[in-house]
Amino acid sequence: MTAVDTPPSANVGVTKLRKEDAHLVTGRTSWTDNLKLPGMLHVAFVRSPMAHAKVTGVDVSAALEQPGVVAAFSGADLVDNWSGGLPCAWPVTEDMKSPTHLPLATDEVRHVGDAVAVVVARSRYQAADAVEFVEVDYDPLPAVVDMEAALADGSDLADTSLDSNKSFTWQKIDGDIDAAFDGAAHVTTRRFINQRLIPTAIEPRAVVCAPPRETRETTLWSATQVPHILRLMLALTCGVPEHELRVVAPDVGGGFGSKLNVYAEEAVCLVLARKLGQPVKWTESRSEGYQATIHGRDQIQDVSLAFNQDATLRGMKVELLADMGAYLQLVTPGVPLLGAFMFNAIYKMDALSFTCHGIFTNKTPTDAYRGAGRPEATFAIERLIDEAANELGMEPFELRERNWIKHEEFPYTTIAGIEYDSGNYEAATAKAKELFGYDDLRREQQERRDRGDKVQLGIGISTFTEMCGLAPSRVLGSLSYGAGGWEHASVRMLPSGKVEVITGTSPHGQGHVTAWSQIAADALGVPYEDVEVRHGDTAVAHKGMDTYGSRSLVVGGYAVQSACDKVVAKAKRVAAHLLEASEDDIEFEAGTFSVRGSPDASKTIQDTALAIFAAHDYPEDMEPSLDSDATVDPENFSYPHGTHLCATEVDTETGQVTIRSYVAVDDVGKVINPQIVEGQVHGGIAQGVAQALYEEAVYDADGNLSTGSLLDYYVPSAADLPHFQTDRTETPATTNPLGVKGVGEAGTIASTPAVINAVVDALRPMGVNDVRMPASPRNVWEAIQAANGGAA
Amino acid sequence: MIPASFEYVRANSIEEAIGALQEHGDEAKLLAGGHSLLPLMKLRLAAPEVIVDLGRVDALRGVCETDDGRLAIGAMTSHQDVIDDDLVRQHCGVLADVTAHVGDAQVRHRGTIGGALAHGDAASDLPAALLALDGSVIAQGPNGRREIPASELFVDYLTTALNDDEVVVEVRVPKLDGDWGWRYEKFSRVAQAWAIVGALGIVKRSNGSIEDARVGLTNMGTVPVRAAAVEQALNGNGTDAIADAAQQAAEGTDAPGDLNATPEFRQHLARVLTRRALEAAAG
C-alpha cells in the first residue's frame, strides 16, 4: 500500500487547497474564448438599437462585400433551421403566455440587443466592422418599460402578437388569510422595489462550435453552467439528433445563473458551423453581454404582515409584479415562484397568501440570478419584520424570537407546506450577536443619536433561511418544471488503484473537483491525491443536471457518496473472496478490508481493484468490475440558515453609506471544505451588498439600457467592501447522507436585507422608514429630504 | 469591445508627432497612455483613423524646476511617477495627493498627466487641480511653443484650446512654498469611479487667517470650475468663515444631472465637500 501524507479518512471537514487553483491563477486556463480550431471563423451579431420595433427589411449584401466576410444571414434567412423557439422549461400555469423566441428575430425586435442578423468573417475585427454594413429597417413601436403601466387597460404591448402584457398570474394561498388579517391587532404594510441587476460573471459568455468531421458528431463548447441541459435543448431547438451533439463546458469563469440558460448565440453558432462546414466562435463583449445575457431580480413587492396583540404573527400577504423582460428564457417565470415558499422564512404563522403576476416589458429577459426568488423573498420579510418591530415599539430581535421556529420544533412543516428538516436559529443568533458586539454597538448608536452626530450608526439584522439543493423531482413536477432534480455520479476504480469520479454537476468556480475528491477519498479510503474528478463534457459525464440553486453538493455530492458506497460494497465481496472469509466477517476501515478477529488477513481496496482487473479469481456471481453509478433524487430541499449582522455608518450630509462591520454566522450543515465554504460566504455577501448599495440596471423611458457598461453599472471591488467576519454553527441536514445543506447562495440571500436594515436603522431618528435600493448617496439623500419635507 | 480599424504611428520625437498631426489633421489622435481614448475607441464612440503614439518620446517624461521658480512636468510622465516624484512632493504635494485619486493603480501606471489634461474631462481629477493651482500647459505646434493657462485651456465638454496640430509637452505648476494646506474631497460611487463631485481646497495660512484660498470643483459643469465666490469670501478672513463661505460653492456652476446625482444634489454636495476640503486644508 502506498504511503500517504494525510490519513486517508481525514479529508472531509478539512481545508484542502483547491486542486483547480494552480491552473486558474497561473492563467493556464481553457476558457471557451481561448479555443482555436483550424479554419475557425468569427461570428458577430447585428443587434437592435431599439427597444421595440417592426423589422421591415434586413439587407446583408453590403456586409458580404466587406473584407474577410464569409457569410451573413438575416433572421428570415435562418428561420427554417429552427425546430422551435428558444425554450422556456417552466410553464408555471396552463394559460401562461410565452411569445415565440427565435434565436434571430424576423419581424419584430422586443428589446435593445435583440439580435436580427449575423455576420461571419475570418477575424473577429472583420466581423465587428462588417456588422455596421448590415442595413436594417426598423419601424419603431412604443416601448413598454414600466410594469404597472404595462398592466393598465389600453397599455401599449411589449409584443404585438399578444393581447396583453401579462404572462401569467400564479397564486398560492395557505390557511385562512382573510381571518388572519380581519382579526389582526396590528398590520404592517410596505411596498419594496427589488431592483433589476446584471449578473456580471467575470468571464463573458462565449461559444465555439465545430461541425462533424470523421463522425456525425457536432461539438459545441460554451461558457455554460448547464452542458447537459444545453445539449438536450439545442438538439430540440436546432433539430440536431441528441446523440450527434456533444456539448463541452471547459473552464467557466463564474455564472451566478447567467450561464444557466439556452441562448440565441449558442443556437446560431450551432447552425452556422453545420451550415458552413467550418468551426465558428463568438465571444460577447461586456457591453454586448449587458444587453444579451439575462438580468436578475426586478420585482415590485407589496407585502403585509398581520400580528396579534402579543406580537405573534397571524399571516402574511404577498403580491408581486415580476418583470419577465421581453421573452421567457429557460426558467424566467419560475424564479419568483422559488420565493413563494420563502416569504414566511423562519417564522410561524397561520396563513400565507402569495400572488405573482409575470409581466412582459421591452427589456432584456430576467432569469435566475444567485438566489433566484429567495433573495427577493428574504429581503421583503426581513425588511418588513424590522418595520413591524419599529411600529410595535419592539427590539427587532425580540420580535423575531417571538415568532421563529424553535430549535425543538424541528422538523417543522411551514405554512407554505414544506418541511424544514433541521435548524437552530437560537444558536446562530447568539453566536452572531456576541461576535458583533451587539450591545456595545447599540450603546454607541444611542450616543450618536443623542449628540446629533452627522454620521449616524445603524444596525441591520437578517435572520434568514433559504431552500436549496434543487430539487426533489416530484416537487419540481408539481410546480410544472420541465425536468427532474436528480443528479448522477460514476466512480471508477482503475487497475492501479487510482480513482476517476465522473459528476453530472458542472462547476464554474465552485471547487467541485476538490470537494468531490475529499468525499470520494474518505468513502473509498484512498489518498485524496489519487482521485481525479471529470465533468462538464457530455461525452465524458454522460448524465447530469448541472450546477445551479446550491444543488451540487447536496445532490451531486450525495451521488458521489452513493456511487462510492456501491464500489465499496463490490470491493468487499472481492476482498471476502480473496481472503476466503465470509462477507459478514469483513470490516472496512480507511481503505483496508480485514477479517474480524484476524487483523493480519487484509486486502486494500487497491488490491481488490487490481484483482478484479486481472479477473483471474473473483466471486462467480458478480461481474469483473468495481465501477458504480448512482443517480440520486433528493427527498427534500435543504434549508441553510443563519444570522447576519451589519453595522453601517451613514453620512447624513452626503448620503454616503459605509459598512463598518459585518458578521455572518451561517449554518450550512456539515462542511466538506471549510475554506471553500468561507469563500462562498464572502463572495455571496459581497454580491448581496452589491444589490443593497451599488448595482442597478436602469432603463430610460424609451427602453434604452442607461447602465450599459461597467462605466455606469457599479460592481463593487474589494476596495469598497469591509472585512467580513464569518463563523458557523453546524446543524446537519437529515435528508442526505452527508448532512450538507449547500452554501452557494446563502450569503447573497442573507446580506441584502442586513445592509438595508442597517441603513434605515441609522436614519430612523430622521423619520426615514425606507431607502430605495441601491442605497446610493443619491437615494439616501433623497430619502432624508423626503422625510424632512414630511416633517416640515 | 472591438475598435474600428486605425493606422498606428509611433512618434520618436515631439517633432515627428507634430508632423504626423499636420499630415492627418483632425483624423489623428495622440495616444498618451490611452486610459480615456482606448475605452472610447473600443465602444466605438471614437474612431480616429490615425493614432500617434507618444509612448516612446522620452523627452516628454520627468520633472524639473524652471527658471521662473515653477515645476515643469513632462506631459508623458505617468500619474504614478508624478505621485512618487521628489520635486512634486516637496514643492507641490497637492498635485501628488490629487493624482493619487486618479483611477486605480493600473490607470495611474499607464495614464499620463498630459493625456489627462488634454482630454479635458471635467469629471476627471486633474483639470480642476490645475485650475485651482493656476497652472498651465506648454503646447508645441509647427510654429513653436506657447503657454496656455488652465483658465483658458478648458473650453467646453471634452474640448480644449489646443489646436489639432499641437502636442502638450509640459505641465507647469507653481511651487507652493510657505504655509499651505490642502485637501481633495472626491465623492464617488465606487473606489475607482469618476467623481460625482470633487472639491479641492488649497489654503495659504498667515497669522491665523486665510491669506489665499483656492477651490477647484470637479464635475460641476462642462469644464472644471473655481468656486470664486467662496475664495473671495475667505481671503483675509479666519477659518471660522469657512462654513458660511462654502454655502456659495455652487454659485456659477452648471451641475449636470445623471443617474448618480440630480443637479440639486450635486450643488448640495459641492457645498458640503467644499466646506470639508477647506476645513481640512486650513486645519
mmCIF file of N, CA, C and O in Angstrom, chain A residues 172 174 341-342 344-347 405 408-423 425 465-469 472 475 554 634-641 732-736 740-741:
data_model
loop_
_atom_site.group_PDB
_atom_site.id
_atom_site.type_symbol
_atom_site.label_atom_id
_atom_site.label_comp_id
_atom_site.label_asym_id
_atom_site.label_seq_id
_atom_site.Cartn_x
_atom_site.Cartn_y
_atom_site.Cartn_z
ATOM 1 N N LYS A 172 -50.911 31.120 -4.607
ATOM 2 C CA LYS A 172 -50.846 30.026 -3.632
ATOM 3 C C LYS A 172 -51.337 30.597 -2.310
ATOM 4 O O LYS A 172 -50.769 31.572 -1.814
ATOM 5 N N ASP A 174 -52.346 29.568 1.601
ATOM 6 C CA ASP A 174 -52.324 28.573 2.668
ATOM 7 C C ASP A 174 -52.964 29.179 3.913
ATOM 8 O O ASP A 174 -52.630 30.306 4.297
ATOM 9 N N PHE A 341 -42.250 30.001 -1.392
ATOM 10 C CA PHE A 341 -42.164 29.173 -0.190
ATOM 11 C C PHE A 341 -41.275 29.815 0.876
ATOM 12 O O PHE A 341 -41.053 29.239 1.928
ATOM 13 N N MET A 342 -40.757 30.998 0.570
ATOM 14 C CA MET A 342 -39.734 31.576 1.420
ATOM 15 C C MET A 342 -40.124 32.895 2.070
ATOM 16 O O MET A 342 -39.380 33.409 2.897
ATOM 17 N N ASN A 344 -42.440 33.404 4.194
ATOM 18 C CA ASN A 344 -42.674 33.140 5.610
ATOM 19 C C ASN A 344 -41.362 32.867 6.344
ATOM 20 O O ASN A 344 -41.300 32.971 7.563
ATOM 21 N N ALA A 345 -40.315 32.491 5.591
ATOM 22 C CA ALA A 345 -38.958 32.367 6.124
ATOM 23 C C ALA A 345 -38.891 31.510 7.381
ATOM 24 O O ALA A 345 -39.416 30.400 7.385
ATOM 25 N N ILE A 346 -38.322 32.054 8.457
ATOM 26 C CA ILE A 346 -38.117 31.245 9.665
ATOM 27 C C ILE A 346 -39.288 31.382 10.630
ATOM 28 O O ILE A 346 -39.208 30.927 11.762
ATOM 29 N N TYR A 347 -40.372 32.015 10.167
ATOM 30 C CA TYR A 347 -41.425 32.406 11.102
ATOM 31 C C TYR A 347 -42.648 31.500 11.000
ATOM 32 O O TYR A 347 -43.012 31.017 9.936
ATOM 33 N N ILE A 405 -39.280 29.620 14.414
ATOM 34 C CA ILE A 405 -39.443 28.203 14.744
ATOM 35 C C ILE A 405 -38.354 27.846 15.760
ATOM 36 O O ILE A 405 -37.174 28.112 15.526
ATOM 37 N N GLU A 408 -36.410 23.079 19.138
ATOM 38 C CA GLU A 408 -37.011 21.780 19.461
ATOM 39 C C GLU A 408 -38.231 21.478 18.596
ATOM 40 O O GLU A 408 -38.789 20.390 18.666
ATOM 41 N N GLU A 409 -38.645 22.428 17.764
ATOM 42 C CA GLU A 409 -39.831 22.202 16.932
ATOM 43 C C GLU A 409 -39.506 21.555 15.576
ATOM 44 O O GLU A 409 -40.406 21.297 14.782
ATOM 45 N N PHE A 410 -38.198 21.360 15.294
ATOM 46 C CA PHE A 410 -37.842 20.710 14.025
ATOM 47 C C PHE A 410 -38.001 19.202 14.143
ATOM 48 O O PHE A 410 -37.774 18.662 15.215
ATOM 49 N N PRO A 411 -38.330 18.487 13.060
ATOM 50 C CA PRO A 411 -38.704 19.023 11.746
ATOM 51 C C PRO A 411 -40.038 19.760 11.815
ATOM 52 O O PRO A 411 -40.917 19.362 12.566
ATOM 53 N N TYR A 412 -40.140 20.821 11.006
ATOM 54 C CA TYR A 412 -41.293 21.708 11.107
ATOM 55 C C TYR A 412 -41.879 21.926 9.711
ATOM 56 O O TYR A 412 -41.159 22.293 8.774
ATOM 57 N N THR A 413 -43.170 21.689 9.598
ATOM 58 C CA THR A 413 -43.828 21.953 8.316
ATOM 59 C C THR A 413 -44.350 23.386 8.329
ATOM 60 O O THR A 413 -45.158 23.759 9.180
ATOM 61 N N THR A 414 -43.870 24.186 7.393
ATOM 62 C CA THR A 414 -44.194 25.605 7.391
ATOM 63 C C THR A 414 -45.573 25.837 6.803
ATOM 64 O O THR A 414 -46.165 24.943 6.191
ATOM 65 N N ILE A 415 -46.043 27.071 6.967
ATOM 66 C CA ILE A 415 -47.344 27.424 6.408
ATOM 67 C C ILE A 415 -47.336 27.256 4.882
ATOM 68 O O ILE A 415 -48.362 26.960 4.281
ATOM 69 N N ALA A 416 -46.144 27.379 4.259
ATOM 70 C CA ALA A 416 -46.079 27.198 2.805
ATOM 71 C C ALA A 416 -46.108 25.731 2.413
ATOM 72 O O ALA A 416 -46.142 25.406 1.230
ATOM 73 N N GLY A 417 -46.064 24.842 3.410
ATOM 74 C CA GLY A 417 -46.267 23.430 3.123
ATOM 75 C C GLY A 417 -45.013 22.625 2.885
ATOM 76 O O GLY A 417 -45.094 21.498 2.387
ATOM 77 N N ILE A 418 -43.854 23.175 3.201
ATOM 78 C CA ILE A 418 -42.635 22.383 3.056
ATOM 79 C C ILE A 418 -42.057 22.112 4.440
ATOM 80 O O ILE A 418 -42.303 22.866 5.385
ATOM 81 N N GLU A 419 -41.302 21.020 4.515
ATOM 82 C CA GLU A 419 -40.792 20.602 5.824
ATOM 83 C C GLU A 419 -39.337 20.994 5.987
ATOM 84 O O GLU A 419 -38.465 20.511 5.254
ATOM 85 N N TYR A 420 -39.080 21.891 6.940
ATOM 86 C CA TYR A 420 -37.701 22.211 7.296
ATOM 87 C C TYR A 420 -37.207 21.067 8.175
ATOM 88 O O TYR A 420 -37.753 20.837 9.257
ATOM 89 N N ASP A 421 -36.171 20.368 7.716
ATOM 90 C CA ASP A 421 -35.745 19.179 8.459
ATOM 91 C C ASP A 421 -34.989 19.524 9.733
ATOM 92 O O ASP A 421 -35.030 18.784 10.705
ATOM 93 N N SER A 422 -34.278 20.656 9.712
ATOM 94 C CA SER A 422 -33.394 20.948 10.843
ATOM 95 C C SER A 422 -33.101 22.430 10.881
ATOM 96 O O SER A 422 -33.277 23.138 9.897
ATOM 97 N N GLY A 423 -32.636 22.886 12.023
ATOM 98 C CA GLY A 423 -32.248 24.283 12.147
ATOM 99 C C GLY A 423 -32.080 24.650 13.607
ATOM 100 O O GLY A 423 -32.624 23.977 14.501
ATOM 101 N N TYR A 425 -31.969 28.424 15.046
ATOM 102 C CA TYR A 425 -31.856 29.870 14.877
ATOM 103 C C TYR A 425 -31.307 30.522 16.150
ATOM 104 O O TYR A 425 -30.602 31.528 16.080
ATOM 105 N N THR A 465 -33.402 32.125 6.267
ATOM 106 C CA THR A 465 -33.227 30.747 5.828
ATOM 107 C C THR A 465 -33.466 30.729 4.331
ATOM 108 O O THR A 465 -33.861 31.748 3.741
ATOM 109 N N GLU A 466 -33.195 29.639 3.692
ATOM 110 C CA GLU A 466 -33.496 29.529 2.272
ATOM 111 C C GLU A 466 -33.720 28.067 1.961
ATOM 112 O O GLU A 466 -33.465 27.195 2.796
ATOM 113 N N MET A 467 -34.219 27.816 0.780
ATOM 114 C CA MET A 467 -34.387 26.428 0.348
ATOM 115 C C MET A 467 -33.508 26.222 -0.865
ATOM 116 O O MET A 467 -33.541 26.995 -1.820
ATOM 117 N N CYS A 468 -32.659 25.201 -0.817
ATOM 118 C CA CYS A 468 -31.798 24.963 -1.973
ATOM 119 C C CYS A 468 -31.598 23.475 -2.140
ATOM 120 O O CYS A 468 -32.386 22.668 -1.670
ATOM 121 N N GLY A 469 -30.528 23.120 -2.829
ATOM 122 C CA GLY A 469 -30.348 21.715 -3.151
ATOM 123 C C GLY A 469 -31.395 21.264 -4.148
ATOM 124 O O GLY A 469 -32.059 20.244 -3.982
ATOM 125 N N PRO A 472 -36.092 17.905 -5.250
ATOM 126 C CA PRO A 472 -36.865 16.668 -5.386
ATOM 127 C C PRO A 472 -37.647 16.678 -6.712
ATOM 128 O O PRO A 472 -38.418 17.603 -6.973
ATOM 129 N N VAL A 475 -41.403 17.162 -6.582
ATOM 130 C CA VAL A 475 -41.821 18.528 -6.224
ATOM 131 C C VAL A 475 -41.700 19.436 -7.443
ATOM 132 O O VAL A 475 -42.585 20.247 -7.731
ATOM 133 N N VAL A 554 -25.308 19.095 -2.371
ATOM 134 C CA VAL A 554 -26.425 18.433 -1.712
ATOM 135 C C VAL A 554 -26.916 17.247 -2.545
ATOM 136 O O VAL A 554 -27.244 16.189 -1.996
ATOM 137 N N PRO A 634 -33.132 13.784 -4.488
ATOM 138 C CA PRO A 634 -33.253 14.168 -3.085
ATOM 139 C C PRO A 634 -34.695 14.051 -2.607
ATOM 140 O O PRO A 634 -35.630 14.240 -3.375
ATOM 141 N N GLU A 635 -34.835 13.736 -1.327
ATOM 142 C CA GLU A 635 -36.189 13.597 -0.774
ATOM 143 C C GLU A 635 -36.781 14.937 -0.362
ATOM 144 O O GLU A 635 -37.975 15.067 -0.180
ATOM 145 N N ASN A 636 -35.923 15.929 -0.215
ATOM 146 C CA ASN A 636 -36.410 17.231 0.236
ATOM 147 C C ASN A 636 -35.399 18.272 -0.240
ATOM 148 O O ASN A 636 -34.297 17.946 -0.668
ATOM 149 N N PHE A 637 -35.810 19.527 -0.181
ATOM 150 C CA PHE A 637 -34.835 20.598 -0.331
ATOM 151 C C PHE A 637 -33.947 20.610 0.913
ATOM 152 O O PHE A 637 -34.223 19.936 1.904
ATOM 153 N N SER A 638 -32.912 21.423 0.885
ATOM 154 C CA SER A 638 -32.142 21.657 2.103
ATOM 155 C C SER A 638 -32.362 23.105 2.520
ATOM 156 O O SER A 638 -32.719 23.951 1.699
ATOM 157 N N TYR A 639 -32.136 23.354 3.800
ATOM 158 C CA TYR A 639 -32.520 24.658 4.353
ATOM 159 C C TYR A 639 -31.390 25.278 5.175
ATOM 160 O O TYR A 639 -31.414 25.248 6.409
ATOM 161 N N PRO A 640 -30.395 25.837 4.488
ATOM 162 C CA PRO A 640 -29.368 26.565 5.222
ATOM 163 C C PRO A 640 -30.016 27.760 5.940
ATOM 164 O O PRO A 640 -31.054 28.263 5.516
ATOM 165 N N HIS A 641 -29.425 28.186 7.018
ATOM 166 C CA HIS A 641 -29.932 29.379 7.679
ATOM 167 C C HIS A 641 -28.772 30.073 8.365
ATOM 168 O O HIS A 641 -27.631 29.594 8.324
ATOM 169 N N PRO A 732 -26.593 19.410 11.202
ATOM 170 C CA PRO A 732 -26.595 18.607 9.971
ATOM 171 C C PRO A 732 -27.985 18.472 9.358
ATOM 172 O O PRO A 732 -28.974 18.321 10.081
ATOM 173 N N ALA A 733 -28.031 18.518 8.031
ATOM 174 C CA ALA A 733 -29.270 18.185 7.334
ATOM 175 C C ALA A 733 -29.549 16.711 7.570
ATOM 176 O O ALA A 733 -28.623 15.900 7.616
ATOM 177 N N THR A 734 -30.814 16.378 7.722
ATOM 178 C CA THR A 734 -31.166 14.978 7.973
ATOM 179 C C THR A 734 -31.646 14.287 6.700
ATOM 180 O O THR A 734 -32.027 13.124 6.740
ATOM 181 N N THR A 735 -31.624 15.008 5.590
ATOM 182 C CA THR A 735 -32.249 14.480 4.383
ATOM 183 C C THR A 735 -31.236 14.013 3.342
ATOM 184 O O THR A 735 -31.613 13.665 2.238
ATOM 185 N N ASN A 736 -29.956 14.058 3.641
ATOM 186 C CA ASN A 736 -28.962 13.438 2.760
ATOM 187 C C ASN A 736 -27.857 12.864 3.630
ATOM 188 O O ASN A 736 -27.633 13.320 4.754
ATOM 189 N N VAL A 740 -25.266 17.716 4.498
ATOM 190 C CA VAL A 740 -24.899 19.029 3.948
ATOM 191 C C VAL A 740 -26.141 19.790 3.476
ATOM 192 O O VAL A 740 -27.180 19.190 3.205
ATOM 193 N N LYS A 741 -26.006 21.118 3.368
ATOM 194 C CA LYS A 741 -27.168 21.937 3.003
ATOM 195 C C LYS A 741 -26.953 22.818 1.777
ATOM 196 O O LYS A 741 -27.911 23.356 1.237
#
